[in-house]
PDB file of C-alpha atoms in Angstrom:
ATOM      1  CA  MET A   1      -0.480 -12.904 -12.700  1.00 72.00           C
ATOM      2  CA  ASN A   2      -2.046 -16.300 -13.440  1.00 80.00           C
ATOM      3  CA  THR A   3      -0.932 -17.758 -10.172  1.00 77.00           C
ATOM      4  CA  TYR A   4      -2.324 -14.690  -8.348  1.00 74.00           C
ATOM      5  CA  ASP A   5      -5.713 -15.109 -10.178  1.00 80.00           C
ATOM      6  CA  ASN A   6      -5.867 -18.698  -9.397  1.00 85.00           C
ATOM      7  CA  THR A   7      -5.147 -17.958  -5.718  1.00 81.00           C
ATOM      8  CA  LEU A   8      -8.050 -15.591  -5.707  1.00 82.00           C
ATOM      9  CA  LEU A   9     -10.192 -18.225  -7.355  1.00 91.00           C
ATOM     10  CA  TYR A  10      -9.283 -20.843  -4.754  1.00 93.00           C
ATOM     11  CA  THR A  11      -9.746 -18.270  -1.796  1.00 90.00           C
ATOM     12  CA  ASP A  12     -13.279 -17.487  -3.149  1.00 93.00           C
ATOM     13  CA  PHE A  13     -14.073 -21.290  -3.417  1.00 96.00           C
ATOM     14  CA  LEU A  14     -12.761 -21.893   0.185  1.00 95.00           C
ATOM     15  CA  LEU A  15     -14.669 -19.032   1.643  1.00 96.00           C
ATOM     16  CA  SER A  16     -17.885 -20.099  -0.136  1.00 96.00           C
ATOM     17  CA  ARG A  17     -17.437 -23.668   1.397  1.00 98.00           C
ATOM     18  CA  ILE A  18     -16.874 -22.231   4.821  1.00 97.00           C
ATOM     19  CA  ILE A  19     -19.926 -20.140   4.644  1.00 97.00           C
ATOM     20  CA  GLU A  20     -22.022 -23.072   3.485  1.00 97.00           C
ATOM     21  CA  SER A  21     -20.648 -25.007   6.538  1.00 97.00           C
ATOM     22  CA  LEU A  22     -21.634 -22.149   8.971  1.00 97.00           C
ATOM     23  CA  LYS A  23     -25.117 -21.933   7.363  1.00 96.00           C
ATOM     24  CA  ALA A  24     -25.568 -25.548   8.407  1.00 96.00           C
ATOM     25  CA  ILE A  25     -25.079 -24.839  12.233  1.00 96.00           C
ATOM     26  CA  PRO A  26     -28.399 -24.320  13.855  1.00 90.00           C
ATOM     27  CA  ASN A  27     -29.063 -22.326  17.093  1.00 93.00           C
ATOM     28  CA  TYR A  28     -25.834 -20.338  17.138  1.00 93.00           C
ATOM     29  CA  THR A  29     -24.788 -17.042  15.701  1.00 92.00           C
ATOM     30  CA  THR A  30     -22.147 -17.785  13.154  1.00 95.00           C
ATOM     31  CA  ALA A  31     -19.897 -15.562  11.245  1.00 96.00           C
ATOM     32  CA  LEU A  32     -16.948 -15.353   8.962  1.00 96.00           C
ATOM     33  CA  LEU A  33     -14.492 -12.507   8.807  1.00 94.00           C
ATOM     34  CA  TYR A  34     -11.748 -12.640   6.142  1.00 92.00           C
ATOM     35  CA  VAL A  35      -9.088 -10.033   5.915  1.00 87.00           C
ATOM     36  CA  SER A  36      -6.117 -10.277   3.690  1.00 80.00           C
ATOM     37  CA  ASP A  37      -2.789  -9.510   5.269  1.00 73.00           C
ATOM     38  CA  HIS A  38      -1.439  -7.634   2.548  1.00 72.00           C
ATOM     39  CA  GLY A  39      -2.055  -6.578  -1.057  1.00 72.00           C
ATOM     40  CA  GLU A  40      -0.014  -7.492  -4.058  1.00 72.00           C
ATOM     41  CA  SER A  41       1.623  -5.412  -6.821  1.00 74.00           C
ATOM     42  CA  LEU A  42       1.159  -7.079 -10.303  1.00 75.00           C
ATOM     43  CA  GLY A  43       3.331  -4.734 -12.331  1.00 73.00           C
ATOM     44  CA  GLU A  44       1.723  -1.458 -11.553  1.00 75.00           C
ATOM     45  CA  ASN A  45       4.555   1.342 -11.993  1.00 76.00           C
ATOM     46  CA  GLY A  46       6.923  -1.529 -12.626  1.00 77.00           C
ATOM     47  CA  ILE A  47       6.448  -3.047  -9.097  1.00 74.00           C
ATOM     48  CA  TYR A  48       5.807  -6.721  -8.460  1.00 71.00           C
ATOM     49  CA  LEU A  49       5.163  -8.798  -5.380  1.00 71.00           C
ATOM     50  CA  HIS A  50       4.635  -7.187  -1.974  1.00 74.00           C
ATOM     51  CA  GLY A  51       6.463  -6.236   1.230  1.00 72.00           C
ATOM     52  CA  MET A  52       7.669  -2.774   0.512  1.00 73.00           C
ATOM     53  CA  PRO A  53       8.084  -0.489   3.464  1.00 76.00           C
ATOM     54  CA  TYR A  54       4.732   1.012   4.178  1.00 73.00           C
ATOM     55  CA  PHE A  55       5.606   4.575   3.339  1.00 76.00           C
ATOM     56  CA  LEU A  56       6.952   3.369  -0.142  1.00 75.00           C
ATOM     57  CA  ALA A  57       4.327   0.754  -0.839  1.00 76.00           C
ATOM     58  CA  PRO A  58       1.774   1.474  -3.586  1.00 75.00           C
ATOM     59  CA  ARG A  59      -1.929   1.406  -2.920  1.00 73.00           C
ATOM     60  CA  GLU A  60      -2.118  -2.078  -4.341  1.00 75.00           C
ATOM     61  CA  GLN A  61      -0.027  -3.348  -1.450  1.00 73.00           C
ATOM     62  CA  THR A  62      -1.670  -1.410   1.469  1.00 71.00           C
ATOM     63  CA  HIS A  63      -5.399  -1.508   0.630  1.00 72.00           C
ATOM     64  CA  VAL A  64      -6.685  -5.072   1.281  1.00 75.00           C
ATOM     65  CA  PRO A  65     -10.061  -6.803   0.918  1.00 78.00           C
ATOM     66  CA  ALA A  66     -12.228  -7.752   3.799  1.00 84.00           C
ATOM     67  CA  ILE A  67     -15.295 -10.091   3.636  1.00 90.00           C
ATOM     68  CA  PHE A  68     -17.819 -10.454   6.359  1.00 93.00           C
ATOM     69  CA  TRP A  69     -20.726 -12.867   6.484  1.00 96.00           C
ATOM     70  CA  SER A  70     -23.113 -13.838   9.328  1.00 96.00           C
ATOM     71  CA  ASN A  71     -26.289 -15.647   9.841  1.00 96.00           C
ATOM     72  CA  ASP A  72     -27.361 -12.762  11.888  1.00 94.00           C
ATOM     73  CA  ASN A  73     -29.083 -10.351   9.690  1.00 94.00           C
ATOM     74  CA  ALA A  74     -28.709  -7.391  12.181  1.00 93.00           C
ATOM     75  CA  LEU A  75     -24.846  -7.906  12.100  1.00 92.00           C
ATOM     76  CA  ASN A  76     -24.946  -8.137   8.186  1.00 93.00           C
ATOM     77  CA  GLN A  77     -26.916  -4.882   8.101  1.00 94.00           C
ATOM     78  CA  ILE A  78     -24.453  -3.023  10.345  1.00 93.00           C
ATOM     79  CA  ALA A  79     -21.499  -4.498   8.338  1.00 92.00           C
ATOM     80  CA  ASN A  80     -23.315  -3.391   5.087  1.00 92.00           C
ATOM     81  CA  ASN A  81     -23.740  -0.002   6.332  1.00 91.00           C
ATOM     82  CA  HIS A  82     -19.943   0.331   6.744  1.00 89.00           C
ATOM     83  CA  LYS A  83     -18.955  -1.418   3.520  1.00 87.00           C
ATOM     84  CA  ASN A  84     -17.584   1.591   1.884  1.00 87.00           C
ATOM     85  CA  SER A  85     -15.684   2.626   4.998  1.00 86.00           C
ATOM     86  CA  LYS A  86     -11.849   2.980   5.229  1.00 80.00           C
ATOM     87  CA  LEU A  87     -10.979   0.145   7.647  1.00 79.00           C
ATOM     88  CA  SER A  88      -7.541  -0.851   8.984  1.00 76.00           C
ATOM     89  CA  HIS A  89      -6.026  -3.958  10.554  1.00 77.00           C
ATOM     90  CA  GLY A  90      -6.221  -1.935  13.783  1.00 79.00           C
ATOM     91  CA  ASP A  91     -10.052  -2.052  13.618  1.00 86.00           C
ATOM     92  CA  LEU A  92      -9.890  -5.978  13.845  1.00 89.00           C
ATOM     93  CA  PHE A  93      -8.969  -5.741  17.525  1.00 93.00           C
ATOM     94  CA  ASP A  94     -12.082  -3.887  18.688  1.00 94.00           C
ATOM     95  CA  THR A  95     -14.244  -5.756  16.139  1.00 93.00           C
ATOM     96  CA  LEU A  96     -13.423  -9.147  17.632  1.00 95.00           C
ATOM     97  CA  LEU A  97     -13.617  -7.928  21.119  1.00 96.00           C
ATOM     98  CA  GLY A  98     -17.144  -6.654  20.465  1.00 95.00           C
ATOM     99  CA  PHE A  99     -18.276  -9.734  18.490  1.00 94.00           C
ATOM    100  CA  PHE A 100     -17.261 -12.111  21.215  1.00 94.00           C
ATOM    101  CA  GLY A 101     -18.514  -9.816  23.944  1.00 94.00           C
ATOM    102  CA  VAL A 102     -15.253  -9.444  25.711  1.00 96.00           C
ATOM    103  CA  GLN A 103     -15.535  -6.909  28.590  1.00 96.00           C
ATOM    104  CA  THR A 104     -12.427  -4.809  28.821  1.00 97.00           C
ATOM    105  CA  LYS A 105     -11.498  -1.162  29.289  1.00 97.00           C
ATOM    106  CA  ASP A 106      -9.559  -1.418  26.099  1.00 95.00           C
ATOM    107  CA  TYR A 107     -12.627  -1.965  23.881  1.00 96.00           C
ATOM    108  CA  GLN A 108     -13.431   1.063  21.669  1.00 94.00           C
ATOM    109  CA  ALA A 109     -16.937   0.819  19.987  1.00 94.00           C
ATOM    110  CA  ASP A 110     -15.979   3.564  17.543  1.00 93.00           C
ATOM    111  CA  ASP A 111     -13.243   1.211  16.266  1.00 92.00           C
ATOM    112  CA  ASP A 112     -15.571  -1.786  15.933  1.00 94.00           C
ATOM    113  CA  PHE A 113     -16.977  -1.958  12.407  1.00 90.00           C
ATOM    114  CA  LEU A 114     -19.867  -4.152  13.629  1.00 93.00           C
ATOM    115  CA  SER A 115     -20.977  -1.644  16.091  1.00 92.00           C
ATOM    116  CA  PRO A 116     -23.333   1.008  15.202  1.00 89.00           C
ATOM    117  CA  ASN A 117     -21.060   3.545  16.885  1.00 90.00           C
ATOM    118  CA  PHE A 118     -18.245   2.734  14.471  1.00 91.00           C
ATOM    119  CA  ARG A 119     -16.396   5.887  13.036  1.00 89.00           C
ATOM    120  CA  GLU A 120     -14.292   5.596  10.040  1.00 79.00           C
ATOM    121  CA  ASP A 121     -10.760   6.827  10.512  1.00 69.00           C
ATOM    122  CA  SER A 122     -10.051   9.967   8.383  1.00 48.00           C
TER     123      SER A 122
END
């Protein structure tokens, strides 16, 4: 658990440094999107580590953190409006397409959590 806690502290430190660097870039919209690739079991129900098959994995392994920061207040407000939404890794595809302005028939604004049209999966 100590190693896990230290990893979280270092991740927090690293993300804060990246945000400070992004703040120093003038005349561009900058943003940081951090999403963990998996959760971690730390002994809940006798389970440790990660990597169980999804249908068996406890919530601690399947619900992961996401952090968004931007120097664009409008984007921050949209993200803040969705902060309690249930997101999935699948939403990243459309969010990144939308953020970078990629024009494709595959883009779905209702799966882009930085879009006012975002709809949470039920």
